[in-house]
mmCIF file with all atom_site columns, C-alpha atoms in Angstrom:
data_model
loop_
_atom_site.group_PDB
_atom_site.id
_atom_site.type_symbol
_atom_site.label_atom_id
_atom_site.label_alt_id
_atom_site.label_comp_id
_atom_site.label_asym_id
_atom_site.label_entity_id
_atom_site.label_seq_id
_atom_site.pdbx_PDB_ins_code
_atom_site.Cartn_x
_atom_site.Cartn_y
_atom_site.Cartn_z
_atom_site.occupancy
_atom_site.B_iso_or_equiv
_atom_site.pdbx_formal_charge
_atom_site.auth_seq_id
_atom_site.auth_comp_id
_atom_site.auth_asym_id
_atom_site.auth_atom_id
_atom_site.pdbx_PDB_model_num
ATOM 1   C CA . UNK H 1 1   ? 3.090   0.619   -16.214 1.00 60.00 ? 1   UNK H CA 1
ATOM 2   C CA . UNK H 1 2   ? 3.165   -0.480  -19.578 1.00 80.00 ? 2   UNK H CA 1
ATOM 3   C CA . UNK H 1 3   ? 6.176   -2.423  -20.772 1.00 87.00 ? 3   UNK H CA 1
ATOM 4   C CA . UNK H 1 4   ? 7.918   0.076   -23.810 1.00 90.00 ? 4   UNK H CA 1
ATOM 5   C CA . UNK H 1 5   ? 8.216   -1.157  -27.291 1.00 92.00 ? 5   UNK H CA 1
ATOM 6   C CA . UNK H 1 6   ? 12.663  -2.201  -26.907 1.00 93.00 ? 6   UNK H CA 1
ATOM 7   C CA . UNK H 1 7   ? 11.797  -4.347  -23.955 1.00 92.00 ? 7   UNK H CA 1
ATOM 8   C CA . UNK H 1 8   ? 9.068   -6.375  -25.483 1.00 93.00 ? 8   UNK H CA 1
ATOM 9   C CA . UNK H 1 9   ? 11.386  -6.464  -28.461 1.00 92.00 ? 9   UNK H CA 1
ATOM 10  C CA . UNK H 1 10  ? 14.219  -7.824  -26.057 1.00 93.00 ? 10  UNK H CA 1
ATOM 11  C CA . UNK H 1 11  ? 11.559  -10.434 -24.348 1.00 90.00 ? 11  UNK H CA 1
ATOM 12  C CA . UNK H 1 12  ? 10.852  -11.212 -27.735 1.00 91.00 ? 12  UNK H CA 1
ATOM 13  C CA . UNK H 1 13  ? 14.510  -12.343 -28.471 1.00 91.00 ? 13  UNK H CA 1
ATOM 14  C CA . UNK H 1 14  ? 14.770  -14.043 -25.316 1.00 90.00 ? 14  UNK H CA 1
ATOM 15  C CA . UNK H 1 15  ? 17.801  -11.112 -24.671 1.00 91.00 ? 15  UNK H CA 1
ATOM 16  C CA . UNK H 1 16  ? 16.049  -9.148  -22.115 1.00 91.00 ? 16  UNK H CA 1
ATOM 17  C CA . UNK H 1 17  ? 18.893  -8.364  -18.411 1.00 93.00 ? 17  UNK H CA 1
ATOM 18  C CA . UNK H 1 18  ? 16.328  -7.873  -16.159 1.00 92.00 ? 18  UNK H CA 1
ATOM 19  C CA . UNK H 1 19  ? 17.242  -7.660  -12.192 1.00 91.00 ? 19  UNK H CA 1
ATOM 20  C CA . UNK H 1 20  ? 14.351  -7.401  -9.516  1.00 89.00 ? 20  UNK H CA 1
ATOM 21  C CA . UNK H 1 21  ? 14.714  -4.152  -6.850  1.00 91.00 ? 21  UNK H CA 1
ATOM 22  C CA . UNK H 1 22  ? 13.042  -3.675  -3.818  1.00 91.00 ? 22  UNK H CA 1
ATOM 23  C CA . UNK H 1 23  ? 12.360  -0.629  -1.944  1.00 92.00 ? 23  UNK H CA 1
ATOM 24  C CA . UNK H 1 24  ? 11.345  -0.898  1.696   1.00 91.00 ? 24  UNK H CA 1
ATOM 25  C CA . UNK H 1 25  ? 10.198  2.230   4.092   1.00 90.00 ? 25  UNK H CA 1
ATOM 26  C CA . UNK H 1 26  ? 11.326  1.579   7.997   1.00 89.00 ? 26  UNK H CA 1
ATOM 27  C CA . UNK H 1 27  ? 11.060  3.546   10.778  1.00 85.00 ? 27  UNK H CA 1
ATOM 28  C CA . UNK H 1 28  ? 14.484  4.870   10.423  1.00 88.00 ? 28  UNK H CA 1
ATOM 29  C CA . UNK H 1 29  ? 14.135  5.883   6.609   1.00 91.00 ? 29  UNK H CA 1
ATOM 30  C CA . UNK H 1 30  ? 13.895  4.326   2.951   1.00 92.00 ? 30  UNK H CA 1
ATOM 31  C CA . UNK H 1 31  ? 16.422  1.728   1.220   1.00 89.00 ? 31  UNK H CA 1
ATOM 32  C CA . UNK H 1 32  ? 16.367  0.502   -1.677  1.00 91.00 ? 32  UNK H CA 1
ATOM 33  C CA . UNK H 1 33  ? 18.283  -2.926  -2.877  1.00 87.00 ? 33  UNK H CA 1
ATOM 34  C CA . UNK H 1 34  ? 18.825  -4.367  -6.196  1.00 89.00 ? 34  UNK H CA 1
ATOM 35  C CA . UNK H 1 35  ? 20.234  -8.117  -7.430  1.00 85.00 ? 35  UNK H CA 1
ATOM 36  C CA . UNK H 1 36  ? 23.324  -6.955  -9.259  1.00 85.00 ? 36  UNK H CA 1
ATOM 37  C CA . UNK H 1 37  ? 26.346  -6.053  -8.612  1.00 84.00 ? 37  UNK H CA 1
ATOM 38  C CA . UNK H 1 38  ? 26.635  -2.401  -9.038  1.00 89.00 ? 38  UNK H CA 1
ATOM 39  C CA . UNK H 1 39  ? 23.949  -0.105  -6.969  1.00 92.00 ? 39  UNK H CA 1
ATOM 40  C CA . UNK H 1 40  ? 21.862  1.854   -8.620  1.00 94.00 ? 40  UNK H CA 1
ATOM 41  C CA . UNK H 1 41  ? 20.285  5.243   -8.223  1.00 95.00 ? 41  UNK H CA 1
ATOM 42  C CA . UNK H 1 42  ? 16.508  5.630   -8.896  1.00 94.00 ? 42  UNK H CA 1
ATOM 43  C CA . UNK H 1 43  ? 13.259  7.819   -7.625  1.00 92.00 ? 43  UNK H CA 1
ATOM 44  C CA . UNK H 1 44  ? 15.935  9.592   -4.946  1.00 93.00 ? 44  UNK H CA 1
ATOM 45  C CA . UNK H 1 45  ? 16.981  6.383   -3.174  1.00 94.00 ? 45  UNK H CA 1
ATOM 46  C CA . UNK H 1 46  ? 20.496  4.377   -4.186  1.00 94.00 ? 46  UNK H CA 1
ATOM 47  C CA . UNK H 1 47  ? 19.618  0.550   -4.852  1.00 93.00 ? 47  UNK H CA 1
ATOM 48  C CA . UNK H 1 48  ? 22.395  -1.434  -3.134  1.00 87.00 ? 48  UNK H CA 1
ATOM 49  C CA . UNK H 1 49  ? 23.320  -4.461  -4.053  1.00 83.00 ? 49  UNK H CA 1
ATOM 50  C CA . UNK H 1 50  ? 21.902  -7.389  -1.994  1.00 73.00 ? 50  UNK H CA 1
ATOM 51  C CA . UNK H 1 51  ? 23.547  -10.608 -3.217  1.00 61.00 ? 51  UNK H CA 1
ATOM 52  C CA . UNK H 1 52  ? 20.566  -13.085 -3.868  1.00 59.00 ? 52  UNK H CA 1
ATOM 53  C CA . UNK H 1 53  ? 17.501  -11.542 -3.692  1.00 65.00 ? 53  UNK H CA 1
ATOM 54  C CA . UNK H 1 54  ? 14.092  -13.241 -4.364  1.00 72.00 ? 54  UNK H CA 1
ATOM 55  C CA . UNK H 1 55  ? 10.389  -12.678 -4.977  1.00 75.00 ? 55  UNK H CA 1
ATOM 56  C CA . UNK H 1 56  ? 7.800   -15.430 -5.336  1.00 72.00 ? 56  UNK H CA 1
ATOM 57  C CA . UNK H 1 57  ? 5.139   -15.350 -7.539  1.00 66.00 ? 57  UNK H CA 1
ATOM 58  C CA . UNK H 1 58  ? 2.788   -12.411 -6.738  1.00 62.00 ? 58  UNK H CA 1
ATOM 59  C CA . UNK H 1 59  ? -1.015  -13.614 -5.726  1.00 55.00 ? 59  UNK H CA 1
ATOM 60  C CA . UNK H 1 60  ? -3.704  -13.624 -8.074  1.00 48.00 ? 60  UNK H CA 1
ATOM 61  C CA . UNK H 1 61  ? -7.190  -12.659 -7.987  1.00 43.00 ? 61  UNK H CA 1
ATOM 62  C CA . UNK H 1 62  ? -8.774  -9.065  -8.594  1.00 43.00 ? 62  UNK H CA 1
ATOM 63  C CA . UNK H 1 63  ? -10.570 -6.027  -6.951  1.00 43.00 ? 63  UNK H CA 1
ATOM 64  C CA . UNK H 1 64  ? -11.602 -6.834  -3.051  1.00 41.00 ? 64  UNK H CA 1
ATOM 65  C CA . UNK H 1 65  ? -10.598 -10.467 -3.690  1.00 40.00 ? 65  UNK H CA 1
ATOM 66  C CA . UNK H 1 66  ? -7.389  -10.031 -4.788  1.00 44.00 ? 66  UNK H CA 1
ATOM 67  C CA . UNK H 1 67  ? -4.445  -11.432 -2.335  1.00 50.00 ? 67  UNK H CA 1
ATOM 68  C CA . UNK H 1 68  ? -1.483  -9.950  -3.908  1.00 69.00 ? 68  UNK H CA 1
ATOM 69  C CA . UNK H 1 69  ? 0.905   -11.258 -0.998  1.00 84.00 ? 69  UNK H CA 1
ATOM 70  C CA . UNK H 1 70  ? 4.158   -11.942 -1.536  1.00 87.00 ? 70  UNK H CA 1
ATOM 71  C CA . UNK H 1 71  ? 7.227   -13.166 0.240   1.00 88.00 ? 71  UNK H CA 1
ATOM 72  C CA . UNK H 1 72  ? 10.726  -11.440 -0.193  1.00 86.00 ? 72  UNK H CA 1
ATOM 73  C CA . UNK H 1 73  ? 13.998  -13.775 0.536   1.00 85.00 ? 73  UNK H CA 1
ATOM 74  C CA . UNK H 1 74  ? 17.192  -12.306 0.959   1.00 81.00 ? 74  UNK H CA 1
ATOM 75  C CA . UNK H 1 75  ? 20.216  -13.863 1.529   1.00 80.00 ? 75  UNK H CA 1
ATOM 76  C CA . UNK H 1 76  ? 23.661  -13.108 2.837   1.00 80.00 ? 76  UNK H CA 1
ATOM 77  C CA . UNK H 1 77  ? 25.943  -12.288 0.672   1.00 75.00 ? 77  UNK H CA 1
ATOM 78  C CA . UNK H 1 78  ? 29.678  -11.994 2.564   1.00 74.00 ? 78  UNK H CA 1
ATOM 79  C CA . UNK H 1 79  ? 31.418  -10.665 -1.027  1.00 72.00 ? 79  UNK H CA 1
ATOM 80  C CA . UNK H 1 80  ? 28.802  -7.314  -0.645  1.00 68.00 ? 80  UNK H CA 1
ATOM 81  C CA . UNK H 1 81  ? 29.861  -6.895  3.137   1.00 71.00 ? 81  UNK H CA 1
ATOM 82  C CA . UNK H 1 82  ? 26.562  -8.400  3.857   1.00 74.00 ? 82  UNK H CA 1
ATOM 83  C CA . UNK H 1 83  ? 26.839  -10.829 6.523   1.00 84.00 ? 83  UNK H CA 1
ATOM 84  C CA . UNK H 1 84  ? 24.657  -12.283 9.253   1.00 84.00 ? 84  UNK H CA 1
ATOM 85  C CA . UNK H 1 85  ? 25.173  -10.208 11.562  1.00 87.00 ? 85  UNK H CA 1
ATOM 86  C CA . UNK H 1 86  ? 24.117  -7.104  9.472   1.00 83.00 ? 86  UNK H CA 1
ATOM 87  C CA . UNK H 1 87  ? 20.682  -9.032  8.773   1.00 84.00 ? 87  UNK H CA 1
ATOM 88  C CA . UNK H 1 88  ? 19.677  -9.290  12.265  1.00 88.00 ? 88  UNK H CA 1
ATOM 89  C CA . UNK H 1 89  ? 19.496  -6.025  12.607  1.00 86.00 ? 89  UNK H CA 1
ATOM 90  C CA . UNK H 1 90  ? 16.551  -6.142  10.540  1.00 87.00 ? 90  UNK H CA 1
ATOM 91  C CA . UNK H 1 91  ? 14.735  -6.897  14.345  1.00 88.00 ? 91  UNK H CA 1
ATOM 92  C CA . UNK H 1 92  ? 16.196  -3.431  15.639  1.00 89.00 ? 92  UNK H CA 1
ATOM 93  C CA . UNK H 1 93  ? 13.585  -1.570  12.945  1.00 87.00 ? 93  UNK H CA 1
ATOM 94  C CA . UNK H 1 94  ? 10.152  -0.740  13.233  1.00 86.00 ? 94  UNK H CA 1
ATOM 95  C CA . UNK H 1 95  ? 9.186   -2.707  9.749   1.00 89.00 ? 95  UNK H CA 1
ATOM 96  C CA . UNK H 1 96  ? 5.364   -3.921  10.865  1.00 89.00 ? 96  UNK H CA 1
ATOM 97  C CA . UNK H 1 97  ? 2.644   -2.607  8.294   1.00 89.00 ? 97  UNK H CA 1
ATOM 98  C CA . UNK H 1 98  ? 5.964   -0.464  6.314   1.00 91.00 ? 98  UNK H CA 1
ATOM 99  C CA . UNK H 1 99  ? 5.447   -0.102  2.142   1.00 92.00 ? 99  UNK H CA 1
ATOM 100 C CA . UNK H 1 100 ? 7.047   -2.542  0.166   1.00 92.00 ? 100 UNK H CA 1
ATOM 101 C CA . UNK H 1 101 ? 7.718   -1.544  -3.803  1.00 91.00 ? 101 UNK H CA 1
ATOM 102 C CA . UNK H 1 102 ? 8.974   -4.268  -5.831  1.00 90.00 ? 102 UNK H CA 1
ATOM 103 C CA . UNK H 1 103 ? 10.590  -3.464  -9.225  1.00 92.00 ? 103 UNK H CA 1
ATOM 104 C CA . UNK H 1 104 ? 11.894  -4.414  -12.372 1.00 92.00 ? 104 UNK H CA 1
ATOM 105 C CA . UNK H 1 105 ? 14.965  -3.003  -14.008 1.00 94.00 ? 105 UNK H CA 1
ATOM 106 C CA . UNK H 1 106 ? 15.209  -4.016  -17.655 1.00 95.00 ? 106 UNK H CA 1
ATOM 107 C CA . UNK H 1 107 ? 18.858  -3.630  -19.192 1.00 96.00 ? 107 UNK H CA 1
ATOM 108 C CA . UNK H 1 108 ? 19.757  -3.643  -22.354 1.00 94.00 ? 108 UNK H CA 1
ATOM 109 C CA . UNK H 1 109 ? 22.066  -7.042  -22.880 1.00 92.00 ? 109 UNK H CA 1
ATOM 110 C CA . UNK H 1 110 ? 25.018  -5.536  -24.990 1.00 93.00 ? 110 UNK H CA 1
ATOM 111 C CA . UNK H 1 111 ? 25.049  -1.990  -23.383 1.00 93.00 ? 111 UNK H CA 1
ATOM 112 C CA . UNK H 1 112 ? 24.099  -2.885  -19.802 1.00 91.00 ? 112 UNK H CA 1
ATOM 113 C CA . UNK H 1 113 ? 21.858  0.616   -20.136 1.00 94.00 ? 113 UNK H CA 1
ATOM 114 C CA . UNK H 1 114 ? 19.046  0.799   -18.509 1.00 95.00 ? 114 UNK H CA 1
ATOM 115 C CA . UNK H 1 115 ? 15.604  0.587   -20.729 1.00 95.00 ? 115 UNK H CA 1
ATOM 116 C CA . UNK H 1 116 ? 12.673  1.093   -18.028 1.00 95.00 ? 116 UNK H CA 1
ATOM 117 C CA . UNK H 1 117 ? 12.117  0.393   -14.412 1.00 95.00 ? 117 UNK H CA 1
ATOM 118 C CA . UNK H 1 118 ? 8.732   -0.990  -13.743 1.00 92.00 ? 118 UNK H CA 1
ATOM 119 C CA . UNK H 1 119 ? 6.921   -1.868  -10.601 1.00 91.00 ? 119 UNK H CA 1
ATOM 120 C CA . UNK H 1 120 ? 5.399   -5.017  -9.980  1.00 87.00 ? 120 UNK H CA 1
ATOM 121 C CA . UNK H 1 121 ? 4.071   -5.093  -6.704  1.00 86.00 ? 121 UNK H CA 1
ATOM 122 C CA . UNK H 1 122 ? 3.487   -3.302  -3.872  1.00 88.00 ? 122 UNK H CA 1
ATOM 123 C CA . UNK H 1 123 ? 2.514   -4.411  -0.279  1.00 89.00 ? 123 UNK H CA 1
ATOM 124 C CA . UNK H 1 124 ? 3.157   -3.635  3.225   1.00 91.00 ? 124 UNK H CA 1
ATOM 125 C CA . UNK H 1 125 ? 5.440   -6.082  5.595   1.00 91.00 ? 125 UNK H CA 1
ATOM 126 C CA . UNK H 1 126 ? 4.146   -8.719  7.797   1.00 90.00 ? 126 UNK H CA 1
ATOM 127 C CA . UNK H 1 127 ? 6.292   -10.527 9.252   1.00 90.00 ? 127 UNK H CA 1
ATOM 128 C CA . UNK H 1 128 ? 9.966   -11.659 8.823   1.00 91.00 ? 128 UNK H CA 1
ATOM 129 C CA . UNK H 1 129 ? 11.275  -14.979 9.550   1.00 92.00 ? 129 UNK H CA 1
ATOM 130 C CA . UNK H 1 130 ? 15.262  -15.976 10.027  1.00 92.00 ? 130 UNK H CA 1
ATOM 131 C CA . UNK H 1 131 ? 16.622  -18.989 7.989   1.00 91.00 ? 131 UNK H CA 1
ATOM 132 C CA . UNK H 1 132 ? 19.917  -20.906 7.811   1.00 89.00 ? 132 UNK H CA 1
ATOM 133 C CA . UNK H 1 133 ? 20.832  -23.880 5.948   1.00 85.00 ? 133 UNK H CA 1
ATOM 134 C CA . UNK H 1 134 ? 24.167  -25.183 4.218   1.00 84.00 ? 134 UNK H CA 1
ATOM 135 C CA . UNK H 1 135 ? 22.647  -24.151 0.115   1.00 80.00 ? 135 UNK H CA 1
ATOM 136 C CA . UNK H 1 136 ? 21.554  -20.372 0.796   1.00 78.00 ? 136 UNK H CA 1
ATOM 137 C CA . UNK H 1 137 ? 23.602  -19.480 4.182   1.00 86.00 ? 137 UNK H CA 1
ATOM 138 C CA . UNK H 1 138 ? 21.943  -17.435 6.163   1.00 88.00 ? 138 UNK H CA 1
ATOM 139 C CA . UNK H 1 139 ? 18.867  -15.634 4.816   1.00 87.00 ? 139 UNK H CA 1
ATOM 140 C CA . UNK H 1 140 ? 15.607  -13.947 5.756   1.00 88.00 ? 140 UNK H CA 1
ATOM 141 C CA . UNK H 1 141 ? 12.282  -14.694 4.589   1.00 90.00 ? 141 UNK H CA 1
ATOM 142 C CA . UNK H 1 142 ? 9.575   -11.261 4.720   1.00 90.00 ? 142 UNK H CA 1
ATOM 143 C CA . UNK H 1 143 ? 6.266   -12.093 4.073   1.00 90.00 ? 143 UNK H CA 1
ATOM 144 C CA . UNK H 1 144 ? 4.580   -8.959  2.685   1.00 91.00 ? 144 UNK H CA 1
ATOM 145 C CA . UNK H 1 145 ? 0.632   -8.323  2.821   1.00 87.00 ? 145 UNK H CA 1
ATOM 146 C CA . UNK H 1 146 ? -0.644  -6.741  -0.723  1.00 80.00 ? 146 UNK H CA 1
ATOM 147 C CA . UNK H 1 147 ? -2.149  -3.694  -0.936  1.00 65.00 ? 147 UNK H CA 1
ATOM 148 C CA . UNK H 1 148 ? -5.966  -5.008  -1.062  1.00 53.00 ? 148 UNK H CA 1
ATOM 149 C CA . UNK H 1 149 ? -5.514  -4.460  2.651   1.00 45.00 ? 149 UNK H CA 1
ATOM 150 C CA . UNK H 1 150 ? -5.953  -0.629  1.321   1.00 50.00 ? 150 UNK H CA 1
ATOM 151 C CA . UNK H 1 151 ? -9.581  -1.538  1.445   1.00 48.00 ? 151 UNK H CA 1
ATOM 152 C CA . UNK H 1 152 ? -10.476 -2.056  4.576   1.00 46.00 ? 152 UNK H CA 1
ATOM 153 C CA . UNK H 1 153 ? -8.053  0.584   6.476   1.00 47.00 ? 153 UNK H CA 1
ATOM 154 C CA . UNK H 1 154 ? -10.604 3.295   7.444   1.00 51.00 ? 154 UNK H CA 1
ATOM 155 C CA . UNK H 1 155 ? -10.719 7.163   6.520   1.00 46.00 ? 155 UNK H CA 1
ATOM 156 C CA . UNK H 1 156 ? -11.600 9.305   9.195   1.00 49.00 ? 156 UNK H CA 1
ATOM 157 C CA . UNK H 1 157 ? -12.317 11.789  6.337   1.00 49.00 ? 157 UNK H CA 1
ATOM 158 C CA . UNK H 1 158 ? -16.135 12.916  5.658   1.00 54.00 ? 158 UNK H CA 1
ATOM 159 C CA . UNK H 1 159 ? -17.673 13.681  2.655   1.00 55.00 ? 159 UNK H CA 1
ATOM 160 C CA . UNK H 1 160 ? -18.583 17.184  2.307   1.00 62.00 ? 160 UNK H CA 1
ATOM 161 C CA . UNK H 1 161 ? -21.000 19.523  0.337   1.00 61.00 ? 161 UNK H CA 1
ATOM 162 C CA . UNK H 1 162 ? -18.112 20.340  -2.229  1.00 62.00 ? 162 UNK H CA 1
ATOM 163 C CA . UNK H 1 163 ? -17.306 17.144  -2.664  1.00 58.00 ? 163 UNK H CA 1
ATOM 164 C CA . UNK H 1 164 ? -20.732 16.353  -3.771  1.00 60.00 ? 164 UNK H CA 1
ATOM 165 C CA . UNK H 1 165 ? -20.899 19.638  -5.793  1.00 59.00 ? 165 UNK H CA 1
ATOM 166 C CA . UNK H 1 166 ? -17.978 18.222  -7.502  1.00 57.00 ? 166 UNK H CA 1
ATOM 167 C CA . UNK H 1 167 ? -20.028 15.471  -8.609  1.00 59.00 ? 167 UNK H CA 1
ATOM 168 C CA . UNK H 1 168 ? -23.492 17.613  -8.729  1.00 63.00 ? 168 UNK H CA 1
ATOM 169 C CA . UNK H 1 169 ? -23.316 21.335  -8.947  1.00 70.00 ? 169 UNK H CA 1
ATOM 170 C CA . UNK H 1 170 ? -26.848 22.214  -6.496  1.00 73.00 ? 170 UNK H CA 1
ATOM 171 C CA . UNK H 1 171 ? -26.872 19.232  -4.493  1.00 71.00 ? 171 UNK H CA 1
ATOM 172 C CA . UNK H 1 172 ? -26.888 20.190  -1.204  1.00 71.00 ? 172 UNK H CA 1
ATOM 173 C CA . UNK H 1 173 ? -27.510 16.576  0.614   1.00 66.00 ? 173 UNK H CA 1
ATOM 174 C CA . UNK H 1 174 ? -23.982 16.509  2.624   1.00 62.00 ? 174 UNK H CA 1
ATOM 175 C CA . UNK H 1 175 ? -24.596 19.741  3.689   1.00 66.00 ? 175 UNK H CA 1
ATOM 176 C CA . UNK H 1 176 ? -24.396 19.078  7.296   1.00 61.00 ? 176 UNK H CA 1
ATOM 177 C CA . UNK H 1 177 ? -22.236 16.057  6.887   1.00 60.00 ? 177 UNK H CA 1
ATOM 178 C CA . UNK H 1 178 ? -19.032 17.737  8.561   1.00 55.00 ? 178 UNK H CA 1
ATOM 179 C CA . UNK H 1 179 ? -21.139 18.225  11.381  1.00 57.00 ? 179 UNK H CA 1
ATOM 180 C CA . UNK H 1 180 ? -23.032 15.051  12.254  1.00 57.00 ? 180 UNK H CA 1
ATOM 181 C CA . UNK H 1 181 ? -22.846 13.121  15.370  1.00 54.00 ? 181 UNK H CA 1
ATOM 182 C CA . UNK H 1 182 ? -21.311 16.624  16.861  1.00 52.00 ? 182 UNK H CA 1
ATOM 183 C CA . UNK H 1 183 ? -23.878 19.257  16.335  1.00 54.00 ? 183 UNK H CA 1
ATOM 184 C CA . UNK H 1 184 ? -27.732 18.970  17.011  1.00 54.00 ? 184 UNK H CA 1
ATOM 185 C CA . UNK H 1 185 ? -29.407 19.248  13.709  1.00 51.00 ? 185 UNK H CA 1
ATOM 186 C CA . UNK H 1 186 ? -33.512 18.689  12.930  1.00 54.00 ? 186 UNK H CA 1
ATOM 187 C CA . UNK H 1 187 ? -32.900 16.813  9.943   1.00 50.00 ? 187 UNK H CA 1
ATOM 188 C CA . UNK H 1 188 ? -36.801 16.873  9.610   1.00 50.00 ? 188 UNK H CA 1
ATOM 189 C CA . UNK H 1 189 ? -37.544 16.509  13.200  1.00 51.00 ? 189 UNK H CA 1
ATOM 190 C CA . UNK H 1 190 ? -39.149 18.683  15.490  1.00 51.00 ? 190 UNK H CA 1
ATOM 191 C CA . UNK H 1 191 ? -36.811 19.976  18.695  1.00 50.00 ? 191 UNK H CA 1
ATOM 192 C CA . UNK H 1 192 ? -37.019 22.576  21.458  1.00 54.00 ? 192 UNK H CA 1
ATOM 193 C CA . UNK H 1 193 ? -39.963 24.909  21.859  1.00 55.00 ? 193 UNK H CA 1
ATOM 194 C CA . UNK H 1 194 ? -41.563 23.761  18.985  1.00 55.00 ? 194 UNK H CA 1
ATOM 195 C CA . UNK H 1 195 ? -42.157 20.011  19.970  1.00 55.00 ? 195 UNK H CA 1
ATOM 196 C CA . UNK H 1 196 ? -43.112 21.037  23.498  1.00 58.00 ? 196 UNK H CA 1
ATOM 197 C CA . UNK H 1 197 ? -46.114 23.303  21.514  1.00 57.00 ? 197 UNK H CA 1
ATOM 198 C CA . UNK H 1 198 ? -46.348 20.310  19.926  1.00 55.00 ? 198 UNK H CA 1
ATOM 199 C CA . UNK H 1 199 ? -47.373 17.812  22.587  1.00 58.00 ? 199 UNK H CA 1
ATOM 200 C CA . UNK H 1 200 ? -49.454 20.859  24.393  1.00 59.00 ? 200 UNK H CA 1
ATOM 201 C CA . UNK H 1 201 ? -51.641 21.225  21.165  1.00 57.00 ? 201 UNK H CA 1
ATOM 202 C CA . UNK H 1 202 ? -51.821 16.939  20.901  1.00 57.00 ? 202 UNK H CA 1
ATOM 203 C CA . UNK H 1 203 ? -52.453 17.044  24.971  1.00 58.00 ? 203 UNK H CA 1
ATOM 204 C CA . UNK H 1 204 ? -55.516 19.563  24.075  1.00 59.00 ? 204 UNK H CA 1
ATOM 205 C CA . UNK H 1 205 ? -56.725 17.134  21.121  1.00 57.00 ? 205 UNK H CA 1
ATOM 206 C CA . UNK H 1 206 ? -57.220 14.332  23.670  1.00 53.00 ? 206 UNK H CA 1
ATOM 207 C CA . UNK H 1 207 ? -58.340 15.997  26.154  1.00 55.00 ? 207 UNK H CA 1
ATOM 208 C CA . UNK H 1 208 ? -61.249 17.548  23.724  1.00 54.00 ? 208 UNK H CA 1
ATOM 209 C CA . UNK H 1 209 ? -62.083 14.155  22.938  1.00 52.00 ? 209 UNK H CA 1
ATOM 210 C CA . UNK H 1 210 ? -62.268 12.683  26.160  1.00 52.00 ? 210 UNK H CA 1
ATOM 211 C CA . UNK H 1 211 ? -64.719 15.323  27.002  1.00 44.00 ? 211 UNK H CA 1
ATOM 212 C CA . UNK H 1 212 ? -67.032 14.309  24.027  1.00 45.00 ? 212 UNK H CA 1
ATOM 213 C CA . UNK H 1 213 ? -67.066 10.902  24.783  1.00 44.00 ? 213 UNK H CA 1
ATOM 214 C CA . UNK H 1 214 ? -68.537 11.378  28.221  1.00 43.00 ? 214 UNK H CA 1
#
């Protein structure tokens, strides 16, 4: 997403408000947290606040090489209701392989209206690691896998012949795609009754020759 015009003025000035959000899918629905102090409704979920919330820098490197992880830390944050006890139960949810979205929020420093929301990186979780020390409290460190693991999860989809007519109105050369590796088809070969007359009519050839050479 491309920044708009206001918020690369604000950057600009140095005056930008900008507070990260993160929206995580689990196995017992989608929620959505924001650093700030107010929540925040956006895209059909309502961003809680989450006390500190951090994002490292997001890995470099493009196409198939890119990495693109990242690691989220969130931290307790007693004021918000959010204590230790409520991030453990991070370990009762099936969060394995779930999307991550990280955002954005750019507000505007006088009004406090929001400008934009734009995402910055998206991933799927790994694995999530429990922390406590006297600075940060308790916190929990999720290390998210980026989405160039997108290219190498497989599609049990095959190409068919409107796909390729799609592409090439007349080309006819994934015409039996649906069907291959389930359904018998010559594909140039010969099968059945016809090879058998076949190998009778080679059969005949040699044995024609073998007579002439005696």
């Amino acid at each position: 997403m491309t920044l708009s015009q206001e918020v690369k003025d604000l950057y600009d000035q140095g005056r930008i408000s900008t507070r990260q959000m993160v929206r995580v899918t689990l196995g017992s629905g989608v929620y959505g947290f924001i650093a700030r102090k107010e929540p925040l409704d956006f895209g059909g979920v309502t961003y809680r606040p989450f006390g500190l919330l951090e994002v490292s820098e997001i890995g470099g490197g493009t196409g198939t090489a890119a990495d693109g992880g990242f690691t989220l830390r969130l931290a307790e944050s007693k004021d918000d209701g959010l204590t230790p006890a409520i991030l453990t139960q991070i370990e009762n949810e099936d969060y394995r392989d779930r999307p991550v979205v990280v955002y954005d929020a750019h507000f505007h420093p006088d009004t406090l209206a929001l400008i934009q929301i734009e995402p910055v990186a998206r991933g799927y979780l790994d694995i999530i690691e429990h922390y406590a020390d006297d600075t940060r409290g308790y916190y929990l460190e999720a290390k998210c896998e980026g989405r160039q693991l997108d290219y190498s999860r497989r599609n049990g989809r095959k190409r068919t012949l409107v796909d390729q007519q799609r592409r090439d109105p007349g080309d006819r050369f994934f015409e039996h795609a649906a069907t291959a590796g389930r359904v018998d088809i010559a594909w140039g070969r010969v099968v059945g009754s016809a090879m058998n007359a076949a190998k009778n009519v080679a059969a005949g050839a040699a044995r024609a020759l073998g007579f002439k050479g005696l």
